[in-house]
Amino acid sequence: MADSQKVYDICHDGENSIEVEIVSDLEFNMLDNAIQAAILQESNAASSKETDNAAKGAVSANIPAPFDRFRGEKGYLSVSNLVAQFWCEQQMEYNFLIPEQKPNTEEVQIGRGIHLAREMELYDLMEIKIETKEDKWAAIFMDCLTKMALLDAHQTVREFPVLGEPFDLGVFVHGIIDELHFNEIGQLELVELKTRSGIGRLPSKAQQKRTFLQTMLYSVMFNNLLSGKLDVASVFTRLQLNGDAILSKDIKNLADQHRIQCDTLFQVTDLALRRFQSSNTPQISTIVVEYFSQVKNKVINRLIMDLDEDWTKSKLNTMLSYWTGKRETIGVEIEEAWKCQRCEFADICEWRMKKDEECRRCGDNTK
């Protein structure tokens, strides 16, 4: 789920829930997007003058790293960012620079409705006002506290927030797990729901790999939280938060309702991280992907996957070199050019034009 659109629900004993709506940052980022577009034009002009360096993957020292340009204010990457990058890095970058061009199709809207309906099977939701980013993260950690209590009671939870620095690679990540539940032999399973507009066909191997990366990132972060690999100081430094910030009235009322003793962000964050470490919940051992047909209105396929941390670390390490400014943007290779058929940026994509030109040159050389 996209972090800017996320609605956080706070549950207690599976009976009541308070929904915390985080308002979209789009309105505040319009000016920044225009600036980023200008920066991209400058970058492209510079790269055309430095063809030797571009061929080696060098990046101009005058241009901020993508993390600073696109996510610096937030201080973290969302799992959605990384999944989009895994599919096509160039497309993901265009989505930052030209967000208004990103389609909001009927299929996407139906999918969101299905996810919300599943969440409401477990929780009653209501809205609460968020005044600061400290309030936002306080609500997230309260959500963790209440849902960890449910997991310790072997109950199913949905929309579980996770965060951390996977594999200690230097970038903070945040995401939302669709569902956690215990299987028949007591193992903790992560369930990811994918809605499909068709009636029965599984997605392509490329789409399955994208989902595997997504669920592996969730699993690694959740397991790291249980292992105590995240501390309060790192959270506040990465997310640029004031731990001494006094929580707003609405957030304080929320804490009181769930008997959470806290007045500041530091207190609720410390409580949540210690709650993970003291939990009797086991680590995630299995990933399940459920494919839900929007036509049949039911689950049509179910895939079970084993964890693979080595593969995940390798892919993440390659992707993060883009975010830290160590290399240029890379689009899809010729073998995956079929992805361009449904890309809203195909007509303006400079990577695609570059690859078309390379193919023409190869054709000319063979004549």
mmCIF file of C-alpha atoms in Angstrom, residues 34 47 82-83 86 97 118 121 144 168 182 186 193 198 237 239 251 253 261 265 280 284 297 299 309 330 362 365:
data_model
loop_
_atom_site.group_PDB
_atom_site.id
_atom_site.type_symbol
_atom_site.label_atom_id
_atom_site.label_comp_id
_atom_site.label_asym_id
_atom_site.label_seq_id
_atom_site.Cartn_x
_atom_site.Cartn_y
_atom_site.Cartn_z
ATOM 1 C CA ALA A 34 8.058 20.956 -10.688
ATOM 2 C CA SER A 47 24.564 13.353 -19.270
ATOM 3 C CA LEU A 82 11.040 -0.552 -3.855
ATOM 4 C CA VAL A 83 8.496 -2.833 -5.502
ATOM 5 C CA PHE A 86 12.000 -3.618 -9.039
ATOM 6 C CA LEU A 97 8.519 13.589 -11.259
ATOM 7 C CA ARG A 118 -11.190 -7.621 4.562
ATOM 8 C CA GLU A 121 -13.979 -8.046 8.921
ATOM 9 C CA CYS A 144 1.994 -2.091 16.665
ATOM 10 C CA ASP A 168 21.816 -2.923 7.525
ATOM 11 C CA PHE A 182 -0.966 -18.829 12.575
ATOM 12 C CA GLY A 186 1.481 -23.023 14.921
ATOM 13 C CA LEU A 193 -3.634 -10.462 -0.987
ATOM 14 C CA GLY A 198 -9.383 -11.891 -14.573
ATOM 15 C CA THR A 237 17.407 10.004 13.504
ATOM 16 C CA LEU A 239 12.726 9.800 10.368
ATOM 17 C CA ILE A 251 -3.555 11.004 20.082
ATOM 18 C CA ASN A 253 -7.133 10.288 24.032
ATOM 19 C CA GLN A 261 0.711 5.299 29.305
ATOM 20 C CA LEU A 265 6.593 10.148 21.070
ATOM 21 C CA ASN A 280 6.173 -14.766 22.505
ATOM 22 C CA ILE A 284 7.546 -15.335 10.139
ATOM 23 C CA ASN A 297 -15.297 -12.309 -5.817
ATOM 24 C CA VAL A 299 -9.686 -16.378 -3.856
ATOM 25 C CA GLU A 309 17.099 -13.700 2.498
ATOM 26 C CA ILE A 330 18.150 1.987 -15.303
ATOM 27 C CA CYS A 362 22.789 -3.012 -34.088
ATOM 28 C CA ASN A 365 25.848 -2.863 -38.204
#
